[in-house]
Coordinates of C-alpha atoms in Angstrom, one line a residue:
A201 CA 141.1 -39.8 -109.5
E202 CA 138.1 -39.4 -112.1
Q203 CA 137.6 -43.0 -113.3
V204 CA 135.3 -43.2 -116.6
I205 CA 132.8 -46.3 -115.8
L206 CA 131.5 -46.9 -119.2
D207 CA 132.4 -45.8 -122.3
L208 CA 129.6 -46.0 -124.9
N209 CA 132.4 -44.3 -127.7
H210 CA 134.1 -47.7 -127.4
W211 CA 130.8 -49.8 -127.6
A212 CA 129.5 -48.1 -130.5
S213 CA 132.6 -48.9 -132.3
G214 CA 131.9 -50.8 -135.3
Q215 CA 128.0 -50.2 -134.7
D216 CA 125.6 -48.4 -136.9
F217 CA 123.5 -47.5 -133.9
L218 CA 123.9 -47.9 -130.0
E219 CA 121.4 -46.1 -127.1
L220 CA 121.9 -46.9 -123.7
G221 CA 118.9 -48.2 -121.9
V222 CA 119.7 -49.5 -117.9
F223 CA 122.4 -47.7 -115.9
E224 CA 122.2 -49.0 -112.4
I225 CA 125.2 -49.1 -110.2
S226 CA 124.7 -51.7 -107.3
P227 CA 124.2 -50.2 -103.4
D228 CA 127.6 -51.6 -102.6
H229 CA 129.3 -49.4 -105.6
R230 CA 130.3 -52.6 -106.7
Y231 CA 128.6 -53.3 -110.1
L232 CA 126.9 -51.6 -112.8
A233 CA 124.1 -53.2 -114.3
F234 CA 123.8 -52.0 -118.2
S235 CA 122.1 -52.3 -121.3
F236 CA 122.3 -51.5 -125.3
D237 CA 119.9 -51.5 -128.3
H238 CA 122.5 -51.5 -131.4
D239 CA 119.8 -51.1 -133.8
G240 CA 116.7 -48.8 -132.6
S241 CA 114.4 -51.8 -131.7
E242 CA 114.5 -50.7 -128.0
H243 CA 115.8 -54.2 -127.4
Y244 CA 117.7 -54.1 -124.9
T245 CA 120.9 -56.9 -124.0
L246 CA 121.5 -56.5 -120.0
R247 CA 125.5 -56.6 -119.4
V248 CA 126.8 -56.4 -115.6
L249 CA 130.4 -55.3 -115.6
E250 CA 132.8 -55.0 -112.1
I251 CA 133.8 -51.3 -111.2
G252 CA 136.7 -52.1 -110.1
T253 CA 138.2 -54.1 -112.5
G254 CA 136.0 -52.8 -115.7
Q255 CA 136.2 -56.8 -115.7
L256 CA 132.0 -58.1 -117.5
L257 CA 130.5 -60.6 -115.6
P258 CA 129.0 -63.3 -117.4
E259 CA 125.4 -62.3 -117.6
Q260 CA 124.1 -61.4 -120.7
I261 CA 120.0 -61.4 -121.1
A262 CA 118.9 -60.2 -124.0
D263 CA 115.4 -59.0 -125.1
T264 CA 115.2 -56.6 -122.5
S265 CA 113.5 -53.4 -121.7
S266 CA 115.1 -50.2 -120.3
S267 CA 114.5 -50.8 -116.6
A268 CA 115.9 -53.0 -113.5
A269 CA 116.7 -52.5 -109.7
W270 CA 118.6 -54.0 -107.6
A271 CA 118.5 -55.2 -103.8
L272 CA 120.4 -53.5 -101.1
D273 CA 122.4 -57.5 -101.1
S274 CA 123.9 -55.8 -104.8
R275 CA 123.7 -59.2 -105.8
T276 CA 120.2 -60.2 -107.2
L277 CA 118.5 -57.8 -110.0
F278 CA 115.7 -57.7 -111.0
V279 CA 114.9 -57.1 -114.8
T280 CA 112.3 -57.0 -117.0
L281 CA 111.5 -58.4 -120.6
L282 CA 109.5 -58.2 -123.5
D283 CA 107.4 -60.8 -124.9
A284 CA 106.7 -60.9 -128.9
Q285 CA 105.0 -58.4 -129.3
D286 CA 107.5 -55.9 -128.1
R287 CA 105.4 -55.2 -124.6
P288 CA 107.2 -55.1 -121.1
D289 CA 105.7 -57.1 -119.4
R290 CA 107.1 -59.6 -117.6
V291 CA 109.8 -58.9 -114.3
L292 CA 112.9 -61.9 -113.4
R293 CA 114.5 -62.2 -110.3
H294 CA 118.2 -62.5 -111.5
R295 CA 121.0 -63.7 -109.2
L296 CA 124.8 -62.9 -110.2
G297 CA 126.6 -65.8 -111.2
E298 CA 123.9 -67.5 -111.8
P299 CA 122.7 -68.8 -115.4
H300 CA 120.0 -67.0 -117.2
A301 CA 117.6 -69.8 -117.6
A302 CA 117.6 -69.6 -113.6
D303 CA 115.7 -66.5 -113.4
Q304 CA 112.7 -66.6 -111.1
L305 CA 109.5 -65.2 -113.0
V306 CA 108.2 -62.5 -110.2
Y307 CA 105.5 -60.7 -112.4
R308 CA 103.9 -61.3 -115.7
E309 CA 101.9 -58.8 -116.8
T310 CA 98.6 -60.4 -118.8
D311 CA 96.7 -57.3 -120.5
P312 CA 98.2 -56.1 -123.3
R313 CA 96.8 -52.7 -122.2
F314 CA 99.6 -52.5 -119.7
F315 CA 103.4 -52.3 -119.8
V316 CA 105.9 -53.4 -116.8
D317 CA 108.6 -51.4 -115.0
V318 CA 110.6 -51.7 -112.2
D319 CA 112.4 -49.2 -110.1
S320 CA 113.8 -48.7 -106.5
T321 CA 112.1 -46.1 -104.4
R322 CA 114.4 -43.3 -103.9
S323 CA 115.5 -44.5 -100.3
R324 CA 116.3 -47.9 -101.5
E325 CA 114.2 -49.7 -98.9
Y326 CA 111.4 -50.7 -101.8
V327 CA 111.8 -52.3 -104.9
V328 CA 108.8 -51.5 -107.2
I329 CA 107.1 -52.8 -110.4
H330 CA 104.6 -50.8 -111.3
S331 CA 102.0 -51.9 -114.4
S332 CA 100.8 -49.1 -116.5
G333 CA 98.1 -48.6 -119.1
K334 CA 97.3 -45.5 -120.7
I335 CA 94.4 -44.3 -118.1
T336 CA 94.8 -47.3 -115.1
S337 CA 98.0 -48.5 -113.1
E338 CA 99.1 -50.6 -110.4
A339 CA 101.7 -51.4 -108.3
W340 CA 104.0 -54.5 -106.0
F341 CA 106.5 -54.2 -103.9
L342 CA 109.2 -56.0 -102.1
P343 CA 111.3 -55.3 -99.6
A344 CA 115.0 -54.5 -100.6
R345 CA 116.4 -56.3 -97.6
Q346 CA 114.9 -59.5 -98.6
P347 CA 115.1 -59.7 -102.2
Q348 CA 113.9 -63.2 -102.1
A349 CA 110.5 -62.2 -100.4
E350 CA 106.7 -61.8 -102.1
F351 CA 106.2 -58.5 -103.8
R352 CA 102.7 -57.4 -102.9
C353 CA 100.0 -55.2 -104.6
V354 CA 99.9 -51.9 -102.9
E355 CA 96.5 -51.4 -104.4
P356 CA 94.6 -53.8 -106.6
R357 CA 93.9 -51.9 -110.1
R358 CA 90.3 -49.9 -111.1
E359 CA 89.9 -49.3 -114.3
G360 CA 90.3 -45.2 -114.8
V361 CA 92.7 -44.9 -111.3
E362 CA 96.4 -44.0 -111.6
Y363 CA 99.0 -44.1 -108.6
A364 CA 102.6 -44.6 -107.5
V365 CA 104.6 -44.4 -104.8
D366 CA 107.3 -43.7 -102.5
H367 CA 108.4 -44.6 -99.6
L368 CA 109.2 -42.2 -96.1
G369 CA 109.6 -43.4 -93.2
E370 CA 107.1 -45.7 -92.2
E371 CA 104.7 -44.6 -94.9
F372 CA 104.6 -44.4 -98.8
L373 CA 103.4 -41.5 -100.6
I374 CA 101.1 -41.9 -103.2
L375 CA 100.6 -39.8 -106.2
T376 CA 97.0 -40.9 -107.2
N377 CA 93.9 -39.6 -108.6
V378 CA 91.3 -41.9 -107.4
D379 CA 88.1 -40.6 -106.4
Q380 CA 87.9 -37.4 -109.1
C381 CA 90.6 -35.9 -108.4
P382 CA 91.8 -35.7 -112.0
N383 CA 95.1 -33.6 -111.2
F384 CA 95.8 -36.2 -108.9
R385 CA 96.8 -35.6 -105.1
I386 CA 98.7 -36.7 -102.4
L387 CA 98.0 -39.6 -100.3
S388 CA 100.1 -41.7 -97.8
A389 CA 99.6 -45.4 -96.4
P390 CA 101.2 -47.4 -93.6
V391 CA 104.1 -49.4 -95.5
T392 CA 102.6 -52.5 -93.6
A393 CA 98.8 -51.3 -94.8
P394 CA 99.8 -49.6 -97.9
G395 CA 96.1 -50.0 -99.2
R396 CA 93.0 -48.6 -100.1
S397 CA 91.4 -48.3 -96.9
S398 CA 94.4 -46.9 -94.9
W399 CA 95.2 -43.9 -97.5
K400 CA 95.3 -40.2 -95.9
E401 CA 95.2 -37.4 -97.8
R402 CA 98.4 -35.3 -97.4
L403 CA 98.1 -32.9 -100.1
A404 CA 94.4 -32.0 -101.9
H405 CA 93.4 -31.9 -104.7
D406 CA 93.7 -28.2 -106.8
S407 CA 92.1 -27.7 -110.4
G408 CA 94.4 -25.2 -111.1
R409 CA 97.5 -27.2 -110.5
Y410 CA 98.4 -30.6 -112.7
L411 CA 100.5 -33.1 -110.1
V412 CA 102.8 -34.9 -112.3
G413 CA 105.6 -36.5 -109.7
L414 CA 106.8 -37.7 -106.8
E415 CA 110.1 -38.1 -105.4
C416 CA 110.9 -38.5 -101.1
F417 CA 113.8 -37.3 -99.3
E418 CA 114.4 -37.8 -96.1
Q419 CA 114.1 -33.7 -95.4
G420 CA 111.6 -33.0 -97.5
V421 CA 109.1 -34.4 -100.8
V422 CA 109.8 -32.9 -103.6
V423 CA 106.7 -32.6 -105.8
S424 CA 106.8 -31.5 -110.0
L425 CA 104.0 -29.8 -110.9
R426 CA 102.3 -27.5 -113.7
E427 CA 100.4 -24.1 -113.2
K428 CA 98.8 -22.1 -116.3
G429 CA 100.5 -24.1 -118.8
L430 CA 104.0 -23.8 -116.6
S431 CA 106.4 -26.5 -114.9
G432 CA 107.6 -25.8 -111.5
F433 CA 108.0 -27.9 -107.7
L434 CA 106.4 -28.2 -104.4
V435 CA 108.8 -28.9 -101.6
L436 CA 106.3 -30.6 -98.7
D437 CA 108.0 -30.6 -94.8
P438 CA 107.8 -34.6 -94.4
R439 CA 106.6 -34.3 -91.3
T440 CA 103.8 -31.7 -91.3
F441 CA 103.3 -31.5 -95.1
E442 CA 103.2 -27.8 -95.3
S443 CA 104.2 -27.0 -98.7
R444 CA 106.1 -24.0 -100.7
P445 CA 106.7 -23.3 -103.8
I446 CA 109.9 -22.5 -105.8
R447 CA 109.2 -19.3 -108.3
F448 CA 110.6 -19.1 -111.1
D449 CA 110.5 -15.1 -113.3
E450 CA 110.7 -15.8 -117.3
A451 CA 107.7 -16.0 -118.7
A452 CA 108.3 -19.2 -120.7
Y453 CA 110.6 -21.6 -118.8
D454 CA 111.2 -25.3 -118.3
V455 CA 112.0 -26.7 -115.1
S456 CA 112.7 -30.8 -114.4
S457 CA 113.8 -32.8 -111.2
L458 CA 117.0 -35.0 -112.1
G459 CA 116.5 -37.3 -110.0
G460 CA 119.2 -39.5 -108.3
G461 CA 121.1 -38.2 -105.4
D462 CA 121.2 -39.7 -101.8
W463 CA 118.1 -39.9 -100.0
R464 CA 119.5 -38.2 -96.7
S465 CA 120.7 -35.2 -99.0
P466 CA 120.6 -31.7 -97.6
T467 CA 119.1 -30.7 -101.9
F468 CA 117.5 -31.6 -104.2
R469 CA 118.8 -31.3 -107.9
F470 CA 116.9 -29.6 -111.0
A471 CA 117.1 -28.6 -114.4
Y472 CA 115.9 -25.1 -115.9
Q473 CA 115.8 -24.0 -119.0
S474 CA 114.2 -21.9 -121.5
M475 CA 114.0 -21.3 -124.9
T476 CA 116.5 -18.1 -125.2
R477 CA 118.8 -19.6 -121.9
P478 CA 121.0 -23.3 -122.0
P479 CA 120.2 -26.0 -119.3
R480 CA 121.5 -25.0 -116.2
I481 CA 121.4 -27.6 -113.4
F482 CA 121.4 -26.1 -109.6
D483 CA 120.8 -28.0 -106.1
C484 CA 117.9 -26.6 -104.0
A485 CA 118.3 -26.7 -99.9
F486 CA 115.6 -28.2 -98.1
Q487 CA 115.7 -25.7 -95.3
D488 CA 115.3 -22.1 -97.1
L489 CA 114.8 -23.5 -100.9
S490 CA 118.4 -21.1 -101.9
Q491 CA 119.5 -22.4 -104.8
Q492 CA 123.1 -23.2 -105.8
L493 CA 123.9 -23.0 -109.9
R494 CA 126.3 -26.4 -110.3
K495 CA 126.7 -26.5 -114.0
E496 CA 125.7 -24.4 -117.1
R497 CA 125.8 -25.8 -120.5
K498 CA 128.2 -24.0 -122.8
V499 CA 127.3 -22.9 -126.5
P500 CA 130.1 -21.7 -127.8
G501 CA 129.4 -18.1 -129.7
Y502 CA 125.7 -17.5 -128.0
D503 CA 124.9 -14.6 -126.6
P504 CA 121.1 -15.4 -124.6
G505 CA 121.1 -11.2 -124.8
L506 CA 120.4 -11.1 -128.7
Y507 CA 117.4 -13.2 -128.5
R508 CA 114.0 -13.1 -127.3
S509 CA 111.4 -15.3 -125.8
E510 CA 107.4 -14.8 -125.7
R511 CA 104.2 -16.1 -124.6
S512 CA 100.5 -15.2 -125.2
F513 CA 97.5 -16.9 -126.4
A514 CA 95.8 -18.6 -129.1
R515 CA 91.6 -18.5 -128.9
S516 CA 90.1 -21.9 -130.5
P517 CA 86.7 -21.6 -132.9
D518 CA 85.5 -22.2 -128.9
G519 CA 86.6 -20.0 -127.2
T520 CA 89.3 -21.9 -125.8
E521 CA 92.4 -19.8 -125.1
V522 CA 96.0 -22.3 -126.4
P523 CA 99.1 -21.0 -125.4
V524 CA 101.7 -20.1 -127.6
C525 CA 105.6 -20.1 -126.5
L526 CA 108.0 -18.0 -129.6
V527 CA 111.4 -17.3 -130.2
Y528 CA 113.6 -15.0 -132.7
R529 CA 116.4 -13.2 -132.8
H530 CA 116.5 -9.5 -132.0
G531 CA 115.9 -7.1 -134.9
T532 CA 113.6 -9.8 -136.6
P533 CA 110.6 -8.1 -138.4
R534 CA 106.8 -8.6 -137.5
D535 CA 105.5 -7.5 -140.7
G536 CA 105.0 -10.6 -142.2
T537 CA 107.6 -11.8 -143.8
A538 CA 110.0 -14.0 -141.7
P539 CA 109.8 -17.5 -142.3
V540 CA 108.0 -18.6 -138.8
V541 CA 108.3 -22.6 -138.4
L542 CA 105.4 -24.2 -135.8
Y543 CA 105.8 -27.7 -133.6
G544 CA 103.1 -29.4 -132.2
Y545 CA 102.9 -32.2 -130.6
G546 CA 99.1 -32.6 -128.6
A547 CA 99.3 -36.1 -127.7
Y548 CA 99.6 -39.0 -124.6
G549 CA 99.4 -36.1 -122.3
A550 CA 102.5 -35.2 -123.0
S551 CA 103.7 -31.5 -122.3
T552 CA 105.7 -29.5 -125.0
D553 CA 107.6 -27.2 -122.8
P554 CA 109.6 -24.1 -124.5
T555 CA 113.3 -25.6 -124.1
F556 CA 116.2 -24.6 -125.6
S557 CA 118.2 -25.8 -128.7
S558 CA 121.5 -25.1 -129.5
A559 CA 120.7 -26.4 -133.0
R560 CA 117.8 -23.9 -133.5
I561 CA 120.7 -21.3 -133.4
S562 CA 121.4 -21.6 -137.1
L563 CA 117.0 -21.1 -138.0
L564 CA 117.0 -18.1 -135.5
D565 CA 120.1 -15.9 -137.2
R566 CA 119.3 -16.5 -140.5
G567 CA 115.8 -15.1 -139.6
F568 CA 113.9 -17.7 -138.8
V569 CA 110.9 -17.4 -136.1
W570 CA 110.2 -20.6 -133.8
A571 CA 106.9 -21.3 -131.9
I572 CA 105.8 -24.1 -130.1
A573 CA 101.6 -24.5 -129.5
Q574 CA 100.8 -25.8 -126.5
I575 CA 98.0 -28.0 -128.0
R576 CA 94.9 -29.9 -126.4
G577 CA 96.0 -34.0 -126.1
G578 CA 99.0 -32.2 -124.0
S579 CA 98.9 -31.8 -120.1
E580 CA 100.0 -28.1 -120.2
L581 CA 97.4 -27.0 -118.1
G582 CA 95.9 -30.1 -116.3
R583 CA 94.5 -33.7 -117.1
H584 CA 91.6 -31.7 -119.1
W585 CA 93.2 -30.4 -121.2
Y586 CA 94.7 -33.9 -122.3
D587 CA 91.3 -35.5 -122.1
D588 CA 90.1 -32.5 -124.6
G589 CA 91.9 -33.4 -127.5
K590 CA 91.9 -37.4 -127.2
F591 CA 89.1 -40.5 -128.4
L592 CA 86.1 -38.5 -129.7
K593 CA 87.6 -35.1 -129.0
K594 CA 90.5 -35.4 -131.3
Q595 CA 90.2 -32.8 -133.6
N596 CA 90.6 -30.1 -130.9
S597 CA 94.2 -31.0 -131.2
F598 CA 94.2 -30.2 -135.0
T599 CA 91.5 -26.7 -134.3
D600 CA 94.0 -25.9 -131.9
F601 CA 97.2 -26.0 -133.4
A602 CA 95.6 -24.5 -137.3
S603 CA 94.1 -21.6 -134.7
A604 CA 98.0 -20.9 -133.3
A605 CA 99.2 -20.3 -136.4
E606 CA 96.4 -18.3 -137.5
H607 CA 97.4 -16.6 -134.1
L608 CA 101.0 -16.1 -135.2
I609 CA 99.5 -14.4 -138.7
A610 CA 97.0 -12.0 -136.8
A611 CA 100.3 -11.3 -134.6
G612 CA 102.1 -9.8 -137.3
W613 CA 104.9 -12.6 -137.7
A614 CA 103.7 -14.6 -140.8
R615 CA 101.6 -14.2 -143.5
P616 CA 99.0 -16.9 -144.8
G617 CA 100.8 -19.7 -146.9
G618 CA 104.2 -18.3 -144.8
I619 CA 104.2 -20.8 -142.0
A620 CA 106.0 -24.8 -141.7
I621 CA 104.7 -27.3 -139.6
V622 CA 106.8 -29.8 -137.6
G623 CA 106.0 -32.9 -135.6
G624 CA 106.9 -36.3 -134.5
S625 CA 105.5 -39.5 -134.1
A626 CA 101.7 -38.3 -132.5
G627 CA 102.7 -35.4 -133.5
G628 CA 103.2 -36.3 -137.4
L629 CA 100.0 -37.3 -137.1
L630 CA 99.2 -33.5 -136.4
V631 CA 101.1 -32.3 -139.4
G632 CA 99.2 -34.7 -141.6
A633 CA 95.6 -34.2 -139.9
V634 CA 96.1 -30.6 -140.5
L635 CA 97.9 -31.0 -143.9
N636 CA 94.1 -32.4 -145.0
Q637 CA 92.4 -30.0 -143.2
R638 CA 93.7 -27.0 -143.7
P639 CA 97.0 -27.0 -146.3
G640 CA 96.8 -23.6 -147.4
L641 CA 97.7 -22.6 -144.1
F642 CA 101.0 -23.7 -144.7
R643 CA 104.6 -23.4 -146.6
A644 CA 106.1 -26.7 -145.7
A645 CA 105.2 -29.4 -143.2
V646 CA 107.8 -31.5 -141.5
A647 CA 106.8 -35.0 -140.6
L648 CA 109.2 -37.0 -138.4
V649 CA 108.4 -41.4 -138.0
P650 CA 104.6 -40.1 -138.2
F651 CA 101.8 -42.2 -137.0
V652 CA 99.8 -41.5 -140.4
D653 CA 97.8 -44.3 -141.1
V654 CA 95.7 -44.8 -138.0
V655 CA 92.5 -46.8 -139.1
N656 CA 94.4 -49.7 -140.6
T657 CA 96.8 -49.7 -137.1
M658 CA 94.6 -49.4 -134.8
L659 CA 92.1 -52.3 -136.4
D660 CA 95.6 -54.6 -136.6
D661 CA 95.7 -56.1 -132.6
S662 CA 99.2 -57.7 -133.9
L663 CA 101.3 -55.1 -133.9
P664 CA 103.2 -54.1 -130.8
L665 CA 101.9 -51.6 -129.6
T666 CA 97.3 -51.6 -130.8
P667 CA 96.0 -52.4 -127.4
L668 CA 97.8 -50.4 -125.1
E669 CA 96.9 -47.6 -127.5
Y670 CA 93.0 -48.1 -127.0
D671 CA 93.2 -46.3 -124.4
E672 CA 94.7 -43.2 -126.2
W673 CA 92.3 -43.3 -129.2
G674 CA 90.1 -45.6 -128.9
N675 CA 89.1 -49.4 -130.2
P676 CA 88.2 -49.1 -133.9
A677 CA 85.7 -52.1 -133.5
A678 CA 83.0 -49.4 -131.7
E679 CA 81.6 -47.3 -134.4
D680 CA 81.6 -44.0 -133.2
Y681 CA 85.6 -44.6 -132.7
Y682 CA 85.9 -45.7 -136.3
R683 CA 84.2 -43.2 -137.9
A684 CA 85.8 -40.7 -135.1
M685 CA 89.3 -41.9 -136.8
R686 CA 88.7 -42.1 -140.2
A687 CA 87.7 -38.2 -140.2
Y688 CA 91.0 -37.5 -139.5
S689 CA 93.7 -40.2 -140.4
P690 CA 95.4 -38.8 -142.4
Y691 CA 96.3 -41.6 -144.7
D692 CA 92.5 -42.4 -145.6
N693 CA 91.8 -38.6 -145.9
V694 CA 94.5 -37.3 -148.6
S695 CA 92.9 -35.8 -151.1
A696 CA 92.9 -34.3 -155.2
Q697 CA 94.4 -30.5 -153.6
V698 CA 97.6 -29.1 -153.6
Y699 CA 99.7 -29.7 -150.6
P700 CA 102.4 -27.8 -148.9
H701 CA 106.3 -28.6 -149.4
L702 CA 106.3 -31.6 -147.0
L703 CA 109.9 -34.2 -145.5
I704 CA 108.4 -37.2 -144.0
T705 CA 111.0 -39.1 -142.1
A706 CA 110.7 -43.1 -141.6
G707 CA 112.8 -45.4 -139.2
L708 CA 113.3 -49.1 -140.7
N709 CA 113.5 -50.5 -137.1
D710 CA 110.9 -48.5 -135.4
P711 CA 108.7 -50.8 -133.4
R712 CA 106.3 -47.8 -132.6
V713 CA 105.3 -46.2 -135.9
T714 CA 106.9 -48.9 -138.6
Y715 CA 108.3 -48.2 -141.6
W716 CA 105.5 -48.9 -144.3
E717 CA 103.2 -45.8 -142.8
P718 CA 105.3 -43.1 -143.7
A719 CA 105.9 -45.2 -147.1
K720 CA 102.4 -45.6 -147.7
W721 CA 101.6 -42.5 -147.2
C722 CA 103.9 -40.3 -149.3
A723 CA 103.1 -42.5 -152.0
R724 CA 99.1 -41.9 -151.4
L725 CA 100.5 -38.0 -151.1
R726 CA 102.0 -38.9 -154.9
D727 CA 99.5 -40.3 -156.2
R728 CA 96.0 -38.4 -155.5
G729 CA 98.3 -34.9 -154.4
L730 CA 98.0 -32.3 -157.4
G731 CA 101.0 -29.5 -156.7
D732 CA 104.2 -29.8 -157.6
G733 CA 105.7 -29.0 -154.6
L734 CA 108.6 -30.8 -152.6
L735 CA 107.4 -34.5 -151.6
L736 CA 110.3 -35.9 -149.8
L737 CA 110.9 -39.5 -147.9
H738 CA 113.9 -40.2 -145.3
T739 CA 114.5 -43.6 -144.3
E740 CA 116.9 -44.7 -141.6
M741 CA 117.4 -48.3 -142.4
G742 CA 119.7 -49.0 -139.3
A743 CA 117.1 -46.6 -136.7
G744 CA 114.4 -46.6 -135.4
H745 CA 111.6 -44.6 -133.4
G746 CA 114.2 -42.1 -131.9
G747 CA 116.3 -41.5 -134.8
A748 CA 120.1 -42.1 -135.8
S749 CA 122.1 -42.1 -132.4
G750 CA 125.6 -40.7 -131.7
R751 CA 126.2 -36.9 -131.4
Y752 CA 126.9 -36.0 -135.2
D753 CA 124.3 -38.8 -137.0
S754 CA 121.6 -36.1 -135.2
L755 CA 123.3 -33.1 -135.7
K756 CA 123.3 -34.3 -139.7
E757 CA 119.1 -35.3 -138.8
W758 CA 118.6 -31.6 -137.9
A759 CA 121.0 -30.4 -140.6
L760 CA 118.6 -31.9 -142.8
I761 CA 115.4 -30.7 -141.9
W762 CA 116.9 -27.7 -141.6
A763 CA 117.9 -28.1 -145.4
F764 CA 114.6 -28.8 -146.4
L765 CA 113.0 -25.3 -144.5
L766 CA 115.7 -23.4 -146.2
K767 CA 114.6 -24.7 -149.5
A768 CA 110.7 -25.0 -148.8
F769 CA 111.0 -20.7 -147.9
S770 CA 113.3 -20.1 -151.0
A771 CA 111.7 -22.0 -153.3
P772 CA 108.0 -20.6 -154.9
S773 CA 105.1 -22.0 -153.4
P774 CA 103.4 -25.2 -154.5
A775 CA 101.2 -24.5 -157.1
A776 CA 99.3 -27.3 -159.1
R777 CA 100.4 -29.4 -162.0
P778 CA 98.7 -31.0 -164.5
H779 CA 97.7 -34.4 -162.5
S780 CA 95.8 -38.2 -164.0
P781 CA 94.4 -40.3 -162.1
G782 CA 96.4 -43.1 -160.8
S783 CA 100.1 -41.3 -161.2
C784 CA 102.9 -41.5 -159.2
G785 CA 104.2 -38.0 -160.3

């Protein structure tokens, strides 16, 4: 019979916020280790539940991050802890039934640029600690059958070398960019001698194919990748390492491995979606790559045949072609009269994929066009796409985004001043920078928890994430990085010009973008801007970087954004208003 193991609605009762962190079932299926964050600060408290009885064990470990791993004895649990700057820097070995004070420290990361997480290999034979910065990583492992053993290093870190490991038979498979392979390749090494001198190539580097993930099963190795801007898979034979691609038909889509599943399974599970098709879950057989549909998200009243999705390319001033994906309802006019929303991110190598959104349907049915710009700073077209949008090349992200807007105008979807732009966090930086540089191109903007006070934040190394961020933005203690940041930082470049209608959000408990950044930016826009457009600041008082928790509160956030966009497109375009220096209109 079905059994509810963990009811988040029960645990959220009486709470303004609840987010699940760890959810790890012990190998003997007797215990569940789980953790909750109750205020959006990303500080989790870890508990252990006996599944059969539903009883909580005395374990209660505060200030943990969202990773943990069981040893195979199902009594030893490895847990990550946060330091005073909200950085996961320690791994503890905890024995069930023993007090937290008796936990053993098994790893401590002293470099403030690195975050620590702990996990099990898919085979569950090894517990692995990964210590990762933005461009460098290192892994340590321990046999899960010997939980009291010492962790051993796979290969000592070297600046600029990234690697991750999984276990296959007598070997570790290693996904790495070592030896100037920016799109990564796959190597192997014996578990008895896993260091660099033993590494053997299994899948070569390919400049047109970016490898982003690796999962080992007994019957196959699943490699997640990006090729020509789209996500996909290769399946490797675990003995010969011959590769077979999995093909998909739509022009723009997103696939992702769902992890989980038994190591001995004859299939692996993945999710497929597009801008017109809700997520579907498939099992793919290793033997012949045949796919079986297991689940499809039902969206009441939604007919995918009523909507269209397209993918085209904008051209940036330096000649770079930038992918643009868009979705609209069939019959939407292509004469510049439709309201267009352009979304972007372009940082940390994170790819912005053409995914489905049920909340978006409301806008499409009102005649909106929704577009995604896959700008430099992400990894849609490979590691070079990321490298060309960071450090001293960050301006490429902003130029690409403006070029995507101009492309939509040239293609007949919009007119100048007929586009709204949306971005969050580093995407909020994108929005803020482009508004300063090209305000007349847009009708409205939504900046969600935006990283806009770049110079001041990066000069303050007491903030939780600043040292880690040096490998993304640069260290402004160096003059060239300071000048580059100062040239695009949204807060520092607000000027006396007419800005589009603007909605800004913040989270009081946000550890990533502190709430005063969007507040300061809003205040400066009110003080220096010349326009009479909407300028709204909405602060979630009980949430953090990810916004409100719970199905309905998150929908209310989207409703706020949609209401703002509808208002912005129905209101007159912002115009200059009387202004005197120092006013706070």
